[in-house]
Amino acid sequence: MTPLSHPSKETQHWHSYSALWRKALLIAIPFGALAFIAGWVFEYPSGQVTHFDLIAYPLMALVMIALEVILAMRGDSLRFVVLAIIVGASSFFLAKLCFLLFGSLDVLQKQLNFTETFYWVPVIYLLSFLVPGFISGRVVATAFTSLFLLVSLIYTGLLAIPLQAWGLVYALIQINLANGVQLALTYAFINFKEKYTQAQTYAETVEQFAYTDSLTKLPNRLSFNTTLEHVLKSVQEQNKKLALFFVDLDNFKVVNDTLGHAAGDSLLLQVAERLKSVARQDDVLARISGDEFVLVMQGFDTNRQVELLARRLQAALMIPFSVSGQSLTVTASIGVSLFPEHGQDALTLLRHADSAMYRVKHSGKNDVKHYEGGVDAELEKSRVLEKDLNVALAEKQFEVHFQPLFDLKKGTIRKVEALVRWKHPELGWISPGEFIPLAEETGFINRLGSWVLRTACEQAKDWQRLGWDETCVTVNISPLQFMQPSFYQEVVDALEAATLSPEGLELEITEGIMLHGSEHVLGTLAKLRRLGVSIALDDFGTGYSSLAYLRDLPIDCIKIDRSFIRDLGTPYKAPQFALALVSTIVDLANYLDIKVVAEGIETSAQRDLLVDLECHLGQGYYFAKPMPADAFRTVLFKENQEVVQQAHSLAN
């Protein structure tokens, strides 16, 4: 059994054309029947009487009347009636031609009957080609023209030329030329019409896809933006208000993940219908992405009306949906922006409504919030940065800066830390405190961390080529990046690509990495140590089990967090705790043969105290800020010159 389906566009078009042609033929067929009756009635008075006409004319009139009755009584008989007219007319004309040419009439009577009979031949072409969907009719019309020509050629060759019936030959030539031209022109016209129709249909389809959401048939983002601009212009001219609702379904991803994308599409279709049922006639509703819908409300007097519509949208969605045989209750987070209070253009209003919706998501979902400039501005910035992160690496907006780590006793550079920096094309330099958490939250930190690792290794190798043989570059590793199964191989590949020895690389991890599984962490660290890569424990002293980590983790260096260094050498605070802590860490590290780095040194007093406490290395703004690779190369060159001068002095 063929399953029932919705009628296609072609079927719909056929029904439309069929109705029009049926009406036209119901009017035209009686005139054809009248022509045959008139021919029969005036056959004797015209002086052109033939036995063929006396029989064929009334017969054809009866056929036409019968077809009129059939067409009037049966709405689905159009194809049969048209084909019957084409076949009947073709048979009549061919039979009349054969009768005239091979019958007993003299040449003059033949010529007179030609002019009287074949005026109606174009009807065949008209019905065969202009009525859509009649391929068989076109075949009959083409066969008719060919047979007409064949009969004419046979007669001309066998009888006309020997009898020198040049008038009849001329008439046959004119009729066949006219038939051929009509056939050719009709073919050309129909081909043009079909190509034009196809092009028009294609253009309409493209436009529909460009401006319509393929699933819900609602306007899409492109269409919505254009419509909103027009609506804004209208409300501005009329000095009216406008409200934009940004509707985002809560936990829609769960539906897709658990029930499948087909169920998700079914839910979205039902959601679209629910929202349409709430929207008023003048409201504009669109689906702008996966589970995000927007609605524009105009023509309201008070904000209370806006609030009521938002609650109606929520209430409509809370009625359970039936999806894949299950009953689902869906909630929505709705953000609202108002014109002119929250923006003067479409892009701003949409962005502000989106920000208000995002605040709903962060505060528990299933609520309605209006845009608040001060609160939502930070959320907007975070969302902009989150979106721009994905293209920043490809567009080379990130840079790796380098900060030296100094031997506190000798004052010489021992290591250099690689620090990623982001120069946004519009916002300028973005603080790592802003974009690093976003990168970790979105998983982008894996790609970013890999790029920093490769860049740092390549730069360290360049410095070695310039003569700084003891270069050791230290790179911060995110816990998320470290836990990737391919991380160890990633380190190996970065070293091999830069032809840097493992001793030239140090990886900085934080205590938080242990929260991701101690066995995997210890195994990876052990492999890295066997490779020759050094391990540093960053932000030491801020965790809960720091001393246990010194015992359990295979590390070479610890970095004392800057929060403890800040109090050293500050007489207005109580540095005793910081002194005791730093002193204890240094003593313990010396006992375990672990190097200690003090972060965030900003004053000479802090440095002097750390020297007295026998801390090994230090870094901070007191020595040097993070700088681009070219600037750091200058620092290295200057230090190398000083070392050479000191060596010459000692030699002399």
XYZ file of C-alpha atoms in Angstrom:
652
model
C 0.000 0.000 0.000
C 1.366 3.409 -0.927
C 1.602 5.590 2.151
C -0.392 8.784 2.173
C 1.630 11.923 1.760
C 1.107 15.612 1.339
C 0.667 16.708 -2.301
C 3.839 17.944 -3.952
C 4.211 21.406 -5.438
C 3.945 19.912 -8.926
C 0.627 18.281 -7.988
C -0.645 21.529 -6.520
C 0.346 23.409 -9.677
C -1.414 20.784 -11.853
C -4.642 21.132 -9.898
C -4.480 24.894 -10.326
C -3.828 24.719 -14.090
C -6.394 21.955 -14.503
C -9.164 24.075 -13.052
C -8.332 27.001 -15.340
C -8.096 24.908 -18.517
C -11.267 23.014 -17.667
C -13.178 26.301 -17.520
C -11.608 27.475 -20.800
C -12.457 24.247 -22.626
C -16.016 24.207 -21.333
C -16.396 27.521 -23.134
C -14.359 26.651 -26.246
C -15.633 23.126 -27.084
C -19.177 24.288 -27.951
C -17.680 26.679 -30.520
C -15.819 23.763 -32.115
C -19.033 21.741 -32.246
C -20.825 24.782 -33.706
C -18.157 25.073 -36.422
C -18.728 21.472 -37.528
C -22.519 21.912 -37.472
C -22.170 25.123 -39.514
C -19.949 23.312 -42.006
C -22.542 20.555 -42.362
C -25.452 23.014 -42.726
C -23.705 25.174 -45.326
C -22.170 22.271 -47.209
C -24.686 22.410 -50.088
C -25.111 26.192 -50.272
C -21.323 26.678 -50.406
C -20.979 24.658 -53.594
C -18.161 22.580 -52.052
C -20.199 19.573 -50.992
C -18.388 16.249 -50.510
C -19.558 12.912 -49.193
C -16.740 13.002 -46.600
C -17.966 16.275 -45.071
C -21.588 15.148 -44.986
C -20.529 12.217 -42.799
C -17.524 13.601 -40.859
C -18.929 17.011 -39.875
C -21.957 15.774 -37.887
C -19.877 12.937 -36.438
C -17.224 15.365 -35.178
C -19.929 17.671 -33.797
C -21.399 14.775 -31.812
C -17.933 13.852 -30.506
C -17.367 17.460 -29.372
C -20.741 17.586 -27.617
C -20.024 14.271 -25.897
C -16.651 15.550 -24.705
C -18.328 18.724 -23.389
C -20.760 16.633 -21.364
C -17.986 14.410 -20.000
C -15.873 17.430 -19.034
C -18.825 19.149 -17.374
C -19.779 16.083 -15.335
C -16.310 14.771 -14.440
C -13.840 17.260 -12.965
C -10.983 14.767 -13.331
C -11.582 14.123 -17.057
C -9.466 16.985 -18.418
C -6.569 14.788 -19.567
C -8.928 12.376 -21.380
C -10.924 15.154 -23.053
C -7.846 17.055 -24.257
C -6.200 13.911 -25.601
C -9.481 12.907 -27.313
C -9.700 16.303 -29.034
C -6.067 16.091 -30.183
C -6.388 12.530 -31.524
C -9.819 13.176 -33.032
C -8.785 16.421 -34.754
C -5.544 14.877 -36.044
C -7.450 11.866 -37.424
C -10.064 14.117 -39.036
C -7.495 16.356 -40.765
C -5.398 13.459 -42.017
C -8.473 11.611 -43.267
C -9.753 14.769 -45.000
C -6.311 15.307 -46.564
C -6.190 11.767 -47.942
C -9.775 12.088 -49.216
C -9.030 15.362 -50.979
C -5.753 14.289 -52.516
C -6.633 10.766 -53.580
C -10.373 11.129 -54.071
C -12.263 11.797 -57.312
C -12.542 15.578 -56.916
C -11.039 17.801 -59.544
C -8.063 20.049 -58.760
C -10.150 23.183 -58.231
C -12.448 21.472 -55.724
C -9.411 20.130 -53.891
C -7.941 23.649 -53.546
C -11.263 25.138 -52.357
C -11.641 22.426 -49.685
C -8.085 23.098 -48.494
C -8.909 26.707 -47.624
C -12.156 25.651 -45.974
C -10.808 22.753 -43.872
C -7.361 23.364 -42.466
C -7.930 26.652 -40.651
C -8.407 24.638 -37.457
C -5.040 22.809 -37.474
C -3.458 25.266 -34.917
C -5.957 23.972 -32.334
C -3.943 20.739 -32.205
C -0.744 22.623 -31.349
C -2.519 24.814 -28.852
C -3.954 21.902 -26.891
C -0.896 19.666 -27.302
C 1.663 22.129 -25.981
C -0.019 24.799 -23.903
C -2.045 22.537 -21.634
C 0.556 21.330 -19.080
C 1.250 17.664 -18.482
C 0.355 16.272 -21.969
C 3.504 14.583 -23.242
C 1.372 12.093 -25.214
C -0.491 14.994 -26.806
C 2.785 16.464 -28.043
C 3.739 13.114 -29.523
C 0.405 12.949 -31.396
C 0.843 16.521 -32.680
C 4.363 15.819 -33.937
C 3.205 12.569 -35.576
C 0.300 14.431 -37.195
C 2.626 17.052 -38.744
C 4.981 14.346 -40.008
C 2.159 12.260 -41.537
C 0.630 15.379 -43.108
C 3.951 16.089 -44.789
C 4.406 12.447 -45.850
C 0.949 12.265 -47.459
C 1.654 15.567 -49.239
C 4.969 14.312 -50.602
C 3.444 11.036 -51.788
C 0.642 12.838 -53.607
C 3.012 15.398 -55.128
C 5.394 12.750 -56.404
C 2.761 10.330 -57.719
C -0.015 12.566 -59.066
C 0.509 16.317 -58.764
C 3.661 16.672 -60.835
C 2.564 14.298 -63.651
C -0.777 16.187 -63.852
C 1.051 19.535 -63.513
C -1.341 20.535 -60.680
C 0.929 23.387 -59.599
C -1.801 25.276 -57.734
C -2.421 22.266 -55.528
C 1.299 21.740 -55.039
C 1.597 25.374 -53.983
C -1.276 24.963 -51.511
C 0.331 21.836 -50.026
C 3.675 23.626 -49.692
C 2.028 26.551 -47.860
C 0.048 24.297 -45.515
C 3.090 22.168 -44.600
C 5.297 25.198 -44.125
C 2.649 26.726 -41.863
C 2.361 23.461 -39.895
C 6.150 23.193 -39.554
C 6.526 26.783 -38.401
C 3.687 26.404 -35.909
C 5.209 23.202 -34.552
C 8.698 24.738 -34.264
C 7.464 27.952 -32.668
C 5.271 26.050 -30.243
C 8.187 23.838 -29.245
C 10.434 26.889 -28.790
C 7.800 28.746 -26.802
C 7.146 25.803 -24.506
C 10.880 25.202 -23.933
C 11.338 28.851 -23.089
C 8.295 28.812 -20.825
C 9.492 25.687 -19.007
C 13.026 27.037 -18.530
C 11.642 30.352 -17.356
C 9.298 28.584 -14.961
C 12.132 26.402 -13.651
C 14.364 29.439 -13.170
C 11.569 31.285 -11.415
C 10.817 28.278 -9.217
C 14.511 27.897 -8.405
C 14.785 31.588 -7.544
C 11.715 31.351 -5.322
C 13.132 28.249 -3.644
C 16.494 29.911 -3.054
C 14.786 32.989 -1.658
C 12.615 30.818 0.555
C 15.629 28.974 1.926
C 17.525 32.239 2.357
C 14.781 33.879 4.380
C 12.858 30.972 5.915
C 13.825 28.459 8.578
C 13.649 25.088 6.827
C 12.224 23.258 9.854
C 9.580 25.547 11.336
C 8.918 27.654 8.196
C 9.260 30.732 10.386
C 11.416 33.662 9.241
C 15.116 32.996 9.908
C 17.738 35.364 11.305
C 18.377 37.083 7.961
C 14.698 37.660 7.328
C 14.122 38.739 10.919
C 16.911 41.338 10.834
C 15.492 42.866 7.660
C 11.942 42.875 9.009
C 13.007 44.336 12.341
C 14.744 47.237 10.582
C 11.504 48.041 8.733
C 9.430 47.739 11.895
C 11.852 50.000 13.787
C 11.630 52.615 11.075
C 7.847 52.483 11.279
C 7.641 52.815 15.080
C 10.171 55.644 15.005
C 8.050 57.584 12.528
C 4.922 56.952 14.592
C 6.698 57.615 17.914
C 5.657 54.208 19.282
C 7.340 51.623 21.501
C 8.671 48.183 20.621
C 9.607 45.138 22.702
C 11.925 42.351 21.596
C 11.652 38.962 23.338
C 14.592 36.565 23.116
C 13.280 33.055 23.928
C 15.750 30.233 24.600
C 14.569 26.737 25.546
C 16.091 25.354 28.744
C 18.035 22.075 28.538
C 17.108 21.472 24.889
C 20.434 19.695 24.378
C 19.263 16.992 26.780
C 16.333 16.194 24.476
C 18.644 15.853 21.465
C 21.153 13.740 23.387
C 18.631 11.381 24.975
C 15.820 11.107 22.404
C 17.682 11.965 19.212
C 17.649 14.837 16.745
C 14.364 13.744 15.165
C 12.689 14.161 18.550
C 14.408 17.516 18.954
C 13.056 18.666 15.589
C 9.576 17.508 16.540
C 9.787 19.492 19.764
C 10.962 22.622 17.936
C 8.046 22.357 15.503
C 5.577 22.152 18.373
C 7.286 25.024 20.193
C 6.995 27.170 17.064
C 3.259 26.426 16.873
C 2.786 27.283 20.556
C 4.610 30.587 20.157
C 2.568 31.424 17.042
C -0.609 30.768 18.987
C 0.426 33.379 21.569
C 1.770 35.983 19.152
C -0.644 38.642 18.016
C -1.393 39.390 14.364
C 1.076 42.281 14.105
C 3.860 40.564 16.078
C 6.929 39.237 14.282
C 8.071 35.728 15.260
C 11.269 34.090 13.977
C 13.649 31.238 14.736
C 17.198 32.582 14.610
C 19.172 29.482 15.625
C 18.833 25.990 17.151
C 16.510 26.496 20.119
C 16.388 30.299 20.030
C 13.278 32.205 18.977
C 12.624 35.938 18.895
C 9.357 37.823 18.939
C 8.810 41.516 18.270
C 5.847 43.220 19.911
C 4.726 46.680 18.844
C 1.767 48.862 19.589
C 1.651 48.647 23.393
C 1.095 51.401 25.943
C 2.628 50.128 29.176
C 5.459 47.808 30.170
C 2.857 45.770 32.012
C 1.592 44.541 28.636
C 5.134 43.429 27.773
C 5.396 41.492 31.010
C 2.039 39.817 30.423
C 3.045 38.669 26.933
C 6.325 37.277 28.267
C 4.453 35.278 30.906
C 1.984 34.025 28.301
C 4.903 32.775 26.216
C 6.257 30.952 29.251
C 2.876 29.495 30.139
C 2.281 28.238 26.594
C 5.535 26.312 26.646
C 4.944 24.751 30.060
C 2.005 22.697 28.783
C 3.475 19.195 28.213
C 4.590 18.284 24.684
C 4.214 14.833 23.161
C 7.570 13.799 21.657
C 8.438 10.250 20.557
C 5.624 8.865 22.661
C 6.810 10.711 25.765
C 5.368 13.685 27.587
C 7.915 16.483 27.933
C 7.602 19.705 29.891
C 9.764 22.502 28.530
C 10.709 25.755 30.196
C 12.210 28.840 28.611
C 14.541 31.663 29.581
C 13.320 34.963 28.138
C 15.245 38.205 27.815
C 13.499 41.448 26.897
C 14.822 44.688 25.413
C 12.718 47.778 24.738
C 12.854 50.455 22.084
C 13.893 53.193 22.560
C 15.129 52.635 26.127
C 17.579 49.809 25.416
C 18.657 50.511 21.854
C 17.934 52.427 18.680
C 18.798 49.790 16.086
C 18.001 46.136 15.416
C 21.452 44.769 16.220
C 21.639 46.515 19.597
C 18.139 45.482 20.642
C 18.787 41.860 19.702
C 22.128 41.814 21.526
C 20.638 43.360 24.657
C 17.706 40.946 24.720
C 20.193 38.105 24.302
C 22.221 39.420 27.248
C 19.117 39.606 29.436
C 18.274 36.013 28.468
C 21.827 34.938 29.267
C 21.437 36.445 32.751
C 18.296 34.346 33.221
C 20.327 31.240 32.320
C 22.942 32.111 34.924
C 20.403 32.791 37.653
C 18.483 29.517 37.451
C 16.609 29.573 34.086
C 12.819 29.562 33.514
C 12.322 33.281 34.108
C 11.913 36.626 32.373
C 14.366 39.507 32.760
C 14.626 42.905 31.137
C 17.931 44.293 29.936
C 19.932 46.117 32.605
C 22.825 48.137 31.237
C 25.297 47.886 34.108
C 24.689 44.210 34.862
C 24.390 42.899 31.321
C 27.335 44.849 29.908
C 29.824 42.449 31.517
C 27.831 39.445 30.339
C 27.789 40.844 26.817
C 31.545 41.327 26.892
C 32.063 37.768 28.084
C 29.845 36.393 25.335
C 31.617 38.503 22.726
C 34.986 37.259 23.961
C 33.713 33.669 24.041
C 32.611 33.957 20.426
C 35.770 35.764 19.293
C 38.036 33.186 20.934
C 37.214 30.741 18.161
C 38.666 32.980 15.453
C 41.395 34.741 17.427
C 43.937 31.949 16.992
C 43.353 31.623 13.239
C 43.599 35.405 12.825
C 46.874 35.528 14.816
C 45.515 37.781 17.553
C 47.393 35.864 20.270
C 51.008 36.579 21.157
C 53.425 34.820 23.474
C 55.264 37.191 25.808
C 58.201 36.169 27.959
C 59.125 37.074 31.534
C 62.604 36.201 32.850
C 63.243 34.317 36.101
C 66.395 35.545 37.845
C 68.903 33.878 40.118
C 68.339 36.020 43.219
C 71.979 35.815 44.362
C 73.760 36.240 41.044
C 71.179 38.450 39.327
C 71.372 36.467 36.104
C 68.542 35.030 33.997
C 68.045 31.314 34.574
C 64.657 30.633 32.977
C 61.961 32.396 31.010
C 58.214 31.915 31.431
C 55.973 31.917 28.346
C 52.757 33.872 28.923
C 49.963 34.133 26.355
C 48.502 37.545 25.582
C 45.459 38.459 23.470
C 45.230 41.666 21.474
C 41.607 41.964 20.411
C 41.142 43.960 17.170
C 38.454 46.140 18.760
C 38.893 45.865 22.538
C 42.692 45.979 22.618
C 44.659 43.915 25.138
C 42.437 41.478 27.033
C 43.550 40.417 30.502
C 44.440 36.708 30.829
C 42.204 36.734 33.898
C 39.286 37.328 31.519
C 39.965 35.049 28.582
C 41.746 32.091 30.235
C 38.657 31.094 32.304
C 36.501 31.422 29.167
C 38.948 29.288 27.205
C 38.841 26.612 29.922
C 35.053 26.736 30.133
C 34.609 26.277 26.372
C 37.439 23.764 25.890
C 39.340 26.187 23.655
C 42.213 26.024 26.142
C 43.368 22.761 24.526
C 44.021 24.401 21.158
C 45.416 27.548 22.723
C 47.702 25.620 25.091
C 49.064 23.495 22.249
C 49.884 26.600 20.235
C 51.652 28.272 23.190
C 53.674 25.101 23.834
C 54.858 24.860 20.224
C 55.596 28.588 19.987
C 57.558 28.618 23.254
C 59.694 25.639 22.187
C 60.461 27.216 18.824
C 61.411 30.510 20.478
C 63.680 28.796 23.025
C 65.490 27.057 20.174
C 65.985 30.399 18.407
C 67.593 31.859 21.527
C 69.876 28.867 21.791
C 71.023 29.489 18.228
C 71.869 33.055 19.263
C 74.198 31.781 21.987
C 72.083 31.442 25.146
C 72.771 27.748 25.611
C 71.177 27.488 29.048
C 67.767 28.547 27.856
C 64.906 26.847 29.711
C 61.422 27.965 28.807
C 58.598 27.261 31.235
C 55.021 26.871 29.957
C 51.790 26.897 31.951
C 49.611 23.837 31.366
C 45.858 23.867 32.040
C 44.462 20.853 33.932
C 42.065 20.293 31.028
C 44.947 20.214 28.555
C 47.072 18.002 30.795
C 44.288 15.407 31.085
C 44.010 14.921 27.326
C 45.140 11.366 26.371
C 47.366 12.842 23.672
C 49.121 15.375 25.925
C 52.375 13.462 26.370
C 52.703 12.936 22.623
C 51.845 16.595 22.127
C 54.882 17.559 24.226
C 57.115 15.147 22.325
C 55.901 16.525 18.971
C 56.492 20.138 20.060
C 60.075 19.340 21.136
C 60.823 17.432 17.945
C 59.320 20.129 15.712
C 61.528 22.763 17.356
C 64.558 20.386 17.660
C 64.682 21.477 21.308
C 66.132 19.111 23.887
C 63.714 18.120 26.702
C 66.031 19.802 29.241
C 65.107 23.122 27.630
C 61.441 22.794 28.603
C 59.678 23.090 31.953
C 55.954 22.554 32.397
C 54.021 24.410 35.088
C 51.047 22.652 36.657
C 48.804 23.620 39.563
C 47.663 21.630 42.564
C 44.162 21.510 41.075
C 45.384 19.011 38.516
C 45.209 16.288 41.172
C 41.437 16.617 41.257
C 41.298 14.923 37.839
C 42.669 11.557 38.915
C 45.956 10.993 40.722
C 46.956 7.776 38.921
C 46.764 9.302 35.456
C 48.492 12.488 36.639
C 51.350 10.627 38.321
C 51.805 8.357 35.307
C 52.013 11.271 32.855
C 54.367 13.254 35.109
C 56.664 10.240 35.471
C 56.834 9.812 31.679
C 57.639 13.503 31.237
C 60.397 13.328 33.857
C 61.918 10.279 32.145
C 61.822 12.216 28.898
C 63.891 14.954 30.530
C 61.220 17.646 30.880
C 61.189 19.553 34.195
C 57.998 19.947 36.234
C 57.120 23.026 38.287
C 54.249 23.310 40.768
C 52.646 26.728 40.382
C 50.679 28.770 42.967
C 52.184 26.724 45.789
C 50.630 27.356 49.192
C 47.116 28.135 48.023
C 45.829 24.526 47.977
C 44.727 22.211 50.760
C 47.367 19.504 50.596
C 50.478 21.262 49.339
C 52.960 19.427 51.584
C 51.568 16.053 50.524
C 52.055 17.055 46.902
C 55.730 17.801 47.575
C 56.035 14.231 48.755
C 53.948 12.531 46.059
C 54.499 14.497 42.848
C 57.694 14.111 40.788
C 58.471 17.853 40.621
C 61.656 19.868 40.200
C 60.493 23.315 41.207
C 57.815 25.051 43.259
C 56.578 28.595 42.745
C 55.428 30.464 45.845
C 52.205 32.306 45.109
C 52.467 36.074 44.791
C 49.888 36.568 47.541
C 52.539 35.542 50.109
C 55.311 37.612 48.527
C 53.128 40.728 48.591
C 53.395 41.103 52.384
C 57.166 40.719 52.562
C 58.977 43.967 53.333
C 55.719 45.838 53.992
C 56.022 47.566 57.392
C 52.400 48.664 57.458
C 51.162 45.086 57.410
C 52.053 42.039 59.445
C 54.588 40.131 57.313
C 55.460 37.652 60.062
C 53.151 34.977 58.704
C 54.472 35.420 55.166
C 58.053 35.313 56.425
C 57.433 32.138 58.387
C 55.654 30.463 55.496
C 58.260 31.376 52.870
C 61.086 30.371 55.194
C 59.426 27.002 55.858
C 58.825 26.351 52.167
C 62.427 27.187 51.255
C 63.842 25.000 54.013
C 61.616 22.079 53.041
C 62.424 22.507 49.348
C 66.156 22.546 50.051
C 65.771 19.354 52.049
C 63.900 17.731 49.118
C 66.356 19.187 46.555
C 63.625 21.233 44.887
C 64.189 24.723 43.470
C 61.995 27.572 44.751
C 60.707 30.485 42.666
C 59.129 33.555 44.270
C 56.453 35.114 42.046
C 55.329 38.733 42.010
C 58.466 40.482 43.320
C 57.820 44.182 42.967
C 60.194 45.908 45.431
C 63.835 45.733 46.415
C 62.768 45.035 50.026
C 60.958 41.880 48.911
C 63.967 40.786 46.904
C 66.393 41.390 49.779
C 64.296 39.378 52.209
C 64.039 36.514 49.735
C 67.793 36.534 49.266
C 68.247 36.359 53.037
C 65.795 33.461 53.138
C 67.936 31.735 50.459
C 65.132 31.549 47.899
C 66.654 30.421 44.626
C 64.808 32.256 41.839
C 62.484 35.195 41.509
C 60.339 36.932 38.944
C 58.181 40.006 38.950
C 57.852 43.564 37.772
C 60.839 44.575 39.908
C 63.050 42.702 37.429
C 61.092 42.837 34.195
C 57.553 42.760 32.885
C 56.470 40.116 30.344
C 57.670 41.261 26.929
C 57.502 40.180 23.281
C 60.177 37.831 21.971
C 62.101 40.583 20.164
C 62.342 42.698 23.303
C 63.448 39.707 25.353
C 66.152 38.945 22.792
C 67.600 42.397 23.516
C 67.641 41.637 27.252
C 69.457 38.360 26.620
C 72.009 40.049 24.353
C 72.730 42.697 26.987
C 73.162 40.062 29.693
C 75.513 38.027 27.514
C 77.694 41.096 26.967
C 77.892 41.695 30.729
C 78.833 38.066 31.357
C 81.590 38.270 28.717
C 82.934 41.499 30.233
C 82.984 39.941 33.725
C 84.854 36.917 32.345
C 87.479 39.172 30.739
C 87.896 41.111 33.987
C 88.459 37.912 35.986
C 90.938 36.644 33.389
C 92.974 39.827 33.610
